[in-house]
PDB file of C-alpha atoms in Angstrom:
ATOM      1  CA  MET A 225      29.864 -15.758  13.931  1.00 79.00           C
ATOM      2  CA  ILE A 226      27.977 -18.784  12.710  1.00 88.00           C
ATOM      3  CA  ASN A 227      26.607 -20.818  15.632  1.00 87.00           C
ATOM      4  CA  GLU A 228      24.898 -23.555  13.657  1.00 88.00           C
ATOM      5  CA  LEU A 229      25.529 -24.612  10.095  1.00 92.00           C
ATOM      6  CA  ILE A 230      23.147 -26.865   8.171  1.00 92.00           C
ATOM      7  CA  LEU A 231      24.595 -28.198   4.923  1.00 95.00           C
ATOM      8  CA  LEU A 232      22.439 -29.600   2.149  1.00 93.00           C
ATOM      9  CA  ARG A 233      23.605 -31.077  -1.112  1.00 92.00           C
ATOM     10  CA  HIS A 234      21.193 -30.803  -3.998  1.00 89.00           C
ATOM     11  CA  GLY A 235      19.670 -34.078  -5.105  1.00 80.00           C
ATOM     12  CA  GLU A 236      20.219 -36.021  -8.284  1.00 83.00           C
ATOM     13  CA  SER A 237      20.230 -33.705 -11.277  1.00 86.00           C
ATOM     14  CA  GLN A 238      19.281 -34.370 -14.842  1.00 85.00           C
ATOM     15  CA  HIS A 239      22.839 -34.141 -16.150  1.00 84.00           C
ATOM     16  CA  MET A 240      23.734 -37.174 -14.026  1.00 81.00           C
ATOM     17  CA  LEU A 241      21.108 -39.275 -15.788  1.00 82.00           C
ATOM     18  CA  ASP A 242      22.062 -37.871 -19.190  1.00 86.00           C
ATOM     19  CA  GLY A 243      25.749 -38.782 -18.811  1.00 85.00           C
ATOM     20  CA  VAL A 244      26.924 -35.168 -18.839  1.00 90.00           C
ATOM     21  CA  VAL A 245      29.768 -33.942 -16.621  1.00 91.00           C
ATOM     22  CA  GLY A 246      28.749 -32.013 -13.538  1.00 87.00           C
ATOM     23  CA  GLY A 247      30.610 -29.074 -12.108  1.00 89.00           C
ATOM     24  CA  TRP A 248      29.262 -25.878 -13.616  1.00 92.00           C
ATOM     25  CA  THR A 249      26.899 -27.699 -15.961  1.00 88.00           C
ATOM     26  CA  ASP A 250      23.550 -26.168 -15.053  1.00 90.00           C
ATOM     27  CA  SER A 251      20.733 -28.690 -14.911  1.00 90.00           C
ATOM     28  CA  ALA A 252      17.520 -29.234 -13.000  1.00 89.00           C
ATOM     29  CA  LEU A 253      16.702 -31.809 -10.339  1.00 86.00           C
ATOM     30  CA  THR A 254      15.200 -35.064 -11.513  1.00 86.00           C
ATOM     31  CA  PRO A 255      11.514 -35.565 -10.583  1.00 84.00           C
ATOM     32  CA  ARG A 256      12.571 -38.138  -7.968  1.00 81.00           C
ATOM     33  CA  ARG A 257      14.846 -35.617  -6.266  1.00 82.00           C
ATOM     34  CA  VAL A 258      12.231 -32.865  -6.380  1.00 79.00           C
ATOM     35  CA  ASN A 259      10.171 -35.073  -4.066  1.00 82.00           C
ATOM     36  CA  GLN A 260      13.162 -35.473  -1.746  1.00 84.00           C
ATOM     37  CA  ALA A 261      13.707 -31.705  -1.745  1.00 83.00           C
ATOM     38  CA  LYS A 262      10.068 -31.284  -0.696  1.00 84.00           C
ATOM     39  CA  GLN A 263      10.545 -33.810   2.131  1.00 87.00           C
ATOM     40  CA  THR A 264      13.667 -31.980   3.295  1.00 86.00           C
ATOM     41  CA  ALA A 265      11.731 -28.712   3.258  1.00 85.00           C
ATOM     42  CA  ASP A 266       8.959 -30.279   5.379  1.00 86.00           C
ATOM     43  CA  HIS A 267      11.536 -31.527   7.887  1.00 86.00           C
ATOM     44  CA  LEU A 268      13.312 -28.172   8.160  1.00 83.00           C
ATOM     45  CA  ALA A 269      10.033 -26.282   8.508  1.00 80.00           C
ATOM     46  CA  THR A 270       9.107 -28.550  11.406  1.00 82.00           C
ATOM     47  CA  PHE A 271      12.406 -28.712  13.278  1.00 79.00           C
ATOM     48  CA  VAL A 272      14.291 -25.492  12.539  1.00 76.00           C
ATOM     49  CA  PRO A 273      12.845 -22.225  13.881  1.00 71.00           C
ATOM     50  CA  ALA A 274      12.440 -19.965  10.855  1.00 67.00           C
ATOM     51  CA  HIS A 275      13.060 -16.736  12.789  1.00 66.00           C
ATOM     52  CA  VAL A 276      16.748 -17.553  13.228  1.00 64.00           C
ATOM     53  CA  LEU A 277      17.254 -19.028   9.800  1.00 77.00           C
ATOM     54  CA  GLN A 278      19.109 -17.618   6.819  1.00 89.00           C
ATOM     55  CA  ILE A 279      19.461 -19.559   3.581  1.00 93.00           C
ATOM     56  CA  PHE A 280      22.226 -19.266   1.011  1.00 97.00           C
ATOM     57  CA  THR A 281      22.463 -21.392  -2.110  1.00 97.00           C
ATOM     58  CA  SER A 282      24.670 -21.949  -5.095  1.00 97.00           C
ATOM     59  CA  ASP A 283      23.259 -20.167  -8.117  1.00 97.00           C
ATOM     60  CA  LEU A 284      23.131 -23.360 -10.192  1.00 96.00           C
ATOM     61  CA  THR A 285      19.579 -24.539 -10.940  1.00 94.00           C
ATOM     62  CA  ARG A 286      19.761 -27.848  -9.053  1.00 93.00           C
ATOM     63  CA  ALA A 287      20.654 -26.031  -5.818  1.00 94.00           C
ATOM     64  CA  VAL A 288      18.229 -23.149  -6.400  1.00 95.00           C
ATOM     65  CA  GLN A 289      15.340 -25.597  -6.890  1.00 92.00           C
ATOM     66  CA  THR A 290      16.125 -27.139  -3.513  1.00 90.00           C
ATOM     67  CA  ALA A 291      16.192 -23.679  -1.920  1.00 92.00           C
ATOM     68  CA  GLN A 292      12.856 -22.781  -3.485  1.00 92.00           C
ATOM     69  CA  TRP A 293      11.111 -25.707  -1.803  1.00 87.00           C
ATOM     70  CA  ILE A 294      12.668 -24.856   1.551  1.00 86.00           C
ATOM     71  CA  THR A 295      11.716 -21.195   1.366  1.00 87.00           C
ATOM     72  CA  ALA A 296       8.176 -22.079   0.299  1.00 87.00           C
ATOM     73  CA  LYS A 297       7.796 -24.112   3.512  1.00 83.00           C
ATOM     74  CA  THR A 298       9.674 -21.807   5.894  1.00 83.00           C
ATOM     75  CA  GLY A 299       8.489 -18.463   4.564  1.00 84.00           C
ATOM     76  CA  LYS A 300      12.094 -17.288   4.417  1.00 86.00           C
ATOM     77  CA  THR A 301      13.969 -16.014   1.397  1.00 91.00           C
ATOM     78  CA  PHE A 302      17.298 -17.195   0.085  1.00 95.00           C
ATOM     79  CA  LEU A 303      20.321 -15.551  -1.428  1.00 96.00           C
ATOM     80  CA  GLN A 304      22.128 -17.052  -4.391  1.00 98.00           C
ATOM     81  CA  ALA A 305      25.900 -17.074  -4.317  1.00 98.00           C
ATOM     82  CA  ARG A 306      28.101 -17.970  -7.251  1.00 97.00           C
ATOM     83  CA  GLN A 307      30.844 -18.661  -4.682  1.00 98.00           C
ATOM     84  CA  LEU A 308      28.966 -21.805  -3.520  1.00 98.00           C
ATOM     85  CA  ARG A 309      29.174 -23.461  -6.937  1.00 97.00           C
ATOM     86  CA  GLU A 310      30.778 -26.831  -7.492  1.00 96.00           C
ATOM     87  CA  LEU A 311      34.354 -27.234  -8.751  1.00 97.00           C
ATOM     88  CA  ASN A 312      34.618 -25.377 -12.066  1.00 97.00           C
ATOM     89  CA  ASN A 313      34.983 -27.903 -14.876  1.00 96.00           C
ATOM     90  CA  GLY A 314      35.974 -25.249 -17.411  1.00 97.00           C
ATOM     91  CA  VAL A 315      35.618 -26.259 -21.057  1.00 97.00           C
ATOM     92  CA  ALA A 316      34.038 -29.593 -20.034  1.00 96.00           C
ATOM     93  CA  LYS A 317      30.858 -27.788 -18.964  1.00 95.00           C
ATOM     94  CA  ASP A 318      27.825 -29.256 -20.747  1.00 94.00           C
ATOM     95  CA  LEU A 319      29.859 -32.007 -22.448  1.00 95.00           C
ATOM     96  CA  SER A 320      29.052 -35.686 -22.316  1.00 95.00           C
ATOM     97  CA  LYS A 321      31.384 -37.707 -20.123  1.00 95.00           C
ATOM     98  CA  ALA A 322      32.843 -39.322 -23.272  1.00 96.00           C
ATOM     99  CA  GLU A 323      33.542 -35.906 -24.841  1.00 97.00           C
ATOM    100  CA  ALA A 324      35.017 -34.587 -21.606  1.00 97.00           C
ATOM    101  CA  GLN A 325      37.311 -37.595 -21.283  1.00 97.00           C
ATOM    102  CA  LYS A 326      38.946 -36.625 -24.591  1.00 98.00           C
ATOM    103  CA  ILE A 327      39.991 -33.209 -23.239  1.00 97.00           C
ATOM    104  CA  TRP A 328      40.756 -34.290 -19.667  1.00 97.00           C
ATOM    105  CA  ILE A 329      44.212 -33.239 -18.487  1.00 98.00           C
ATOM    106  CA  SER A 330      46.191 -35.913 -16.632  1.00 97.00           C
ATOM    107  CA  PRO A 331      46.946 -35.183 -12.975  1.00 97.00           C
ATOM    108  CA  THR A 332      49.958 -33.072 -12.148  1.00 96.00           C
ATOM    109  CA  GLU A 333      51.844 -32.502  -8.904  1.00 96.00           C
ATOM    110  CA  PRO A 334      51.002 -31.154  -6.512  1.00 96.00           C
ATOM    111  CA  VAL A 335      47.572 -32.663  -7.031  1.00 95.00           C
ATOM    112  CA  LEU A 336      45.903 -29.826  -5.094  1.00 95.00           C
ATOM    113  CA  ASP A 337      46.895 -27.498  -7.925  1.00 97.00           C
ATOM    114  CA  TRP A 338      45.885 -29.839 -10.768  1.00 97.00           C
ATOM    115  CA  ILE A 339      43.210 -28.437 -13.080  1.00 98.00           C
ATOM    116  CA  PRO A 340      41.439 -31.333 -14.878  1.00 97.00           C
ATOM    117  CA  TYR A 341      40.043 -29.210 -17.734  1.00 98.00           C
ATOM    118  CA  ALA A 342      41.254 -26.032 -19.429  1.00 98.00           C
ATOM    119  CA  GLN A 343      39.673 -22.909 -17.916  1.00 97.00           C
ATOM    120  CA  GLY A 344      38.638 -24.911 -14.844  1.00 98.00           C
ATOM    121  CA  GLU A 345      39.884 -24.730 -11.294  1.00 97.00           C
ATOM    122  CA  SER A 346      41.990 -26.806  -8.949  1.00 97.00           C
ATOM    123  CA  TRP A 347      40.974 -28.113  -5.540  1.00 96.00           C
ATOM    124  CA  ARG A 348      43.059 -25.344  -3.926  1.00 96.00           C
ATOM    125  CA  MET A 349      41.243 -22.706  -6.012  1.00 97.00           C
ATOM    126  CA  LEU A 350      37.863 -24.165  -5.026  1.00 97.00           C
ATOM    127  CA  TYR A 351      38.835 -24.211  -1.347  1.00 97.00           C
ATOM    128  CA  SER A 352      40.052 -20.613  -1.524  1.00 97.00           C
ATOM    129  CA  ARG A 353      36.782 -19.491  -3.143  1.00 98.00           C
ATOM    130  CA  ILE A 354      34.678 -21.305  -0.545  1.00 97.00           C
ATOM    131  CA  ALA A 355      36.804 -20.251   2.457  1.00 97.00           C
ATOM    132  CA  THR A 356      36.704 -16.595   1.403  1.00 97.00           C
ATOM    133  CA  TYR A 357      32.914 -16.718   1.162  1.00 97.00           C
ATOM    134  CA  MET A 358      32.582 -18.528   4.486  1.00 96.00           C
ATOM    135  CA  GLU A 359      34.706 -15.844   6.165  1.00 95.00           C
ATOM    136  CA  TYR A 360      32.336 -13.259   4.709  1.00 95.00           C
ATOM    137  CA  LEU A 361      29.296 -15.135   6.072  1.00 95.00           C
ATOM    138  CA  ALA A 362      30.976 -15.617   9.462  1.00 93.00           C
ATOM    139  CA  SER A 363      31.396 -11.860   9.790  1.00 93.00           C
ATOM    140  CA  ALA A 364      27.642 -11.335   9.255  1.00 90.00           C
ATOM    141  CA  ASN A 365      26.569 -12.509  12.758  1.00 84.00           C
ATOM    142  CA  ILE A 366      24.162 -15.175  11.554  1.00 83.00           C
ATOM    143  CA  GLU A 367      22.928 -17.516  14.280  1.00 77.00           C
ATOM    144  CA  LYS A 368      21.644 -20.364  12.117  1.00 84.00           C
ATOM    145  CA  LEU A 369      22.605 -20.827   8.508  1.00 90.00           C
ATOM    146  CA  ILE A 370      21.528 -23.242   5.788  1.00 92.00           C
ATOM    147  CA  LEU A 371      23.872 -23.636   2.845  1.00 96.00           C
ATOM    148  CA  ILE A 372      22.680 -25.513  -0.226  1.00 96.00           C
ATOM    149  CA  SER A 373      25.564 -26.498  -2.415  1.00 97.00           C
ATOM    150  CA  HIS A 374      27.426 -29.347  -4.121  1.00 96.00           C
ATOM    151  CA  ALA A 375      29.547 -32.308  -3.015  1.00 95.00           C
ATOM    152  CA  ASN A 376      33.060 -30.867  -3.423  1.00 96.00           C
ATOM    153  CA  SER A 377      31.981 -27.456  -2.187  1.00 97.00           C
ATOM    154  CA  ILE A 378      30.506 -29.005   0.941  1.00 97.00           C
ATOM    155  CA  VAL A 379      33.779 -30.835   1.628  1.00 96.00           C
ATOM    156  CA  CYS A 380      35.497 -27.439   1.493  1.00 96.00           C
ATOM    157  CA  ILE A 381      32.873 -25.882   3.780  1.00 97.00           C
ATOM    158  CA  ILE A 382      33.382 -28.667   6.322  1.00 96.00           C
ATOM    159  CA  ASN A 383      37.161 -28.241   6.130  1.00 95.00           C
ATOM    160  CA  TRP A 384      36.741 -24.497   6.699  1.00 95.00           C
ATOM    161  CA  TRP A 385      34.329 -25.068   9.604  1.00 94.00           C
ATOM    162  CA  LEU A 386      36.805 -27.451  11.247  1.00 94.00           C
ATOM    163  CA  GLY A 387      39.706 -25.071  10.661  1.00 93.00           C
ATOM    164  CA  LEU A 388      41.435 -27.423   8.237  1.00 90.00           C
ATOM    165  CA  SER A 389      43.463 -26.197   5.293  1.00 78.00           C
ATOM    166  CA  SER A 390      42.931 -27.120   1.658  1.00 72.00           C
ATOM    167  CA  ASP A 391      45.741 -29.653   2.030  1.00 73.00           C
ATOM    168  CA  THR A 392      43.845 -31.711   4.615  1.00 61.00           C
ATOM    169  CA  HIS A 393      41.212 -33.398   2.446  1.00 50.00           C
ATOM    170  CA  LEU A 394      43.593 -35.766   0.642  1.00 45.00           C
TER     171      LEU A 394
END
């Protein structure tokens, strides 16, 4: 059972500045956000006892970079988990926002099952992926857990933590 959950979203990533869609696009943190990741690591090293700390991160570079700074300061290791990735943007991965707009699929009902890009995933699919992984982590008897992930994934983690269904966020 997880007693304390610390959620961190990666900072600004290069794809944001380059006008590329996010999701599963794999890009690094901007230099400005590397500094913020270092500051976060300093704070956690000071205020969170490392002996009760376990760190899990999305396997996308922007989240892994954040985890690397934290583990360098805390002396802990981290585990990468594909399950903590952002909403899968399918064929829009690595495309400019203008290119992605051309292949964007208009919303369908119910909106929780709408998949914006071919080969992507819906909100319900994202929630199911996250909730399944959180159930796995909850069964591991971890006292204090840091998860480094992405905006939509963190919304799903919070919904899971609060016992809300995938339908609740809208």
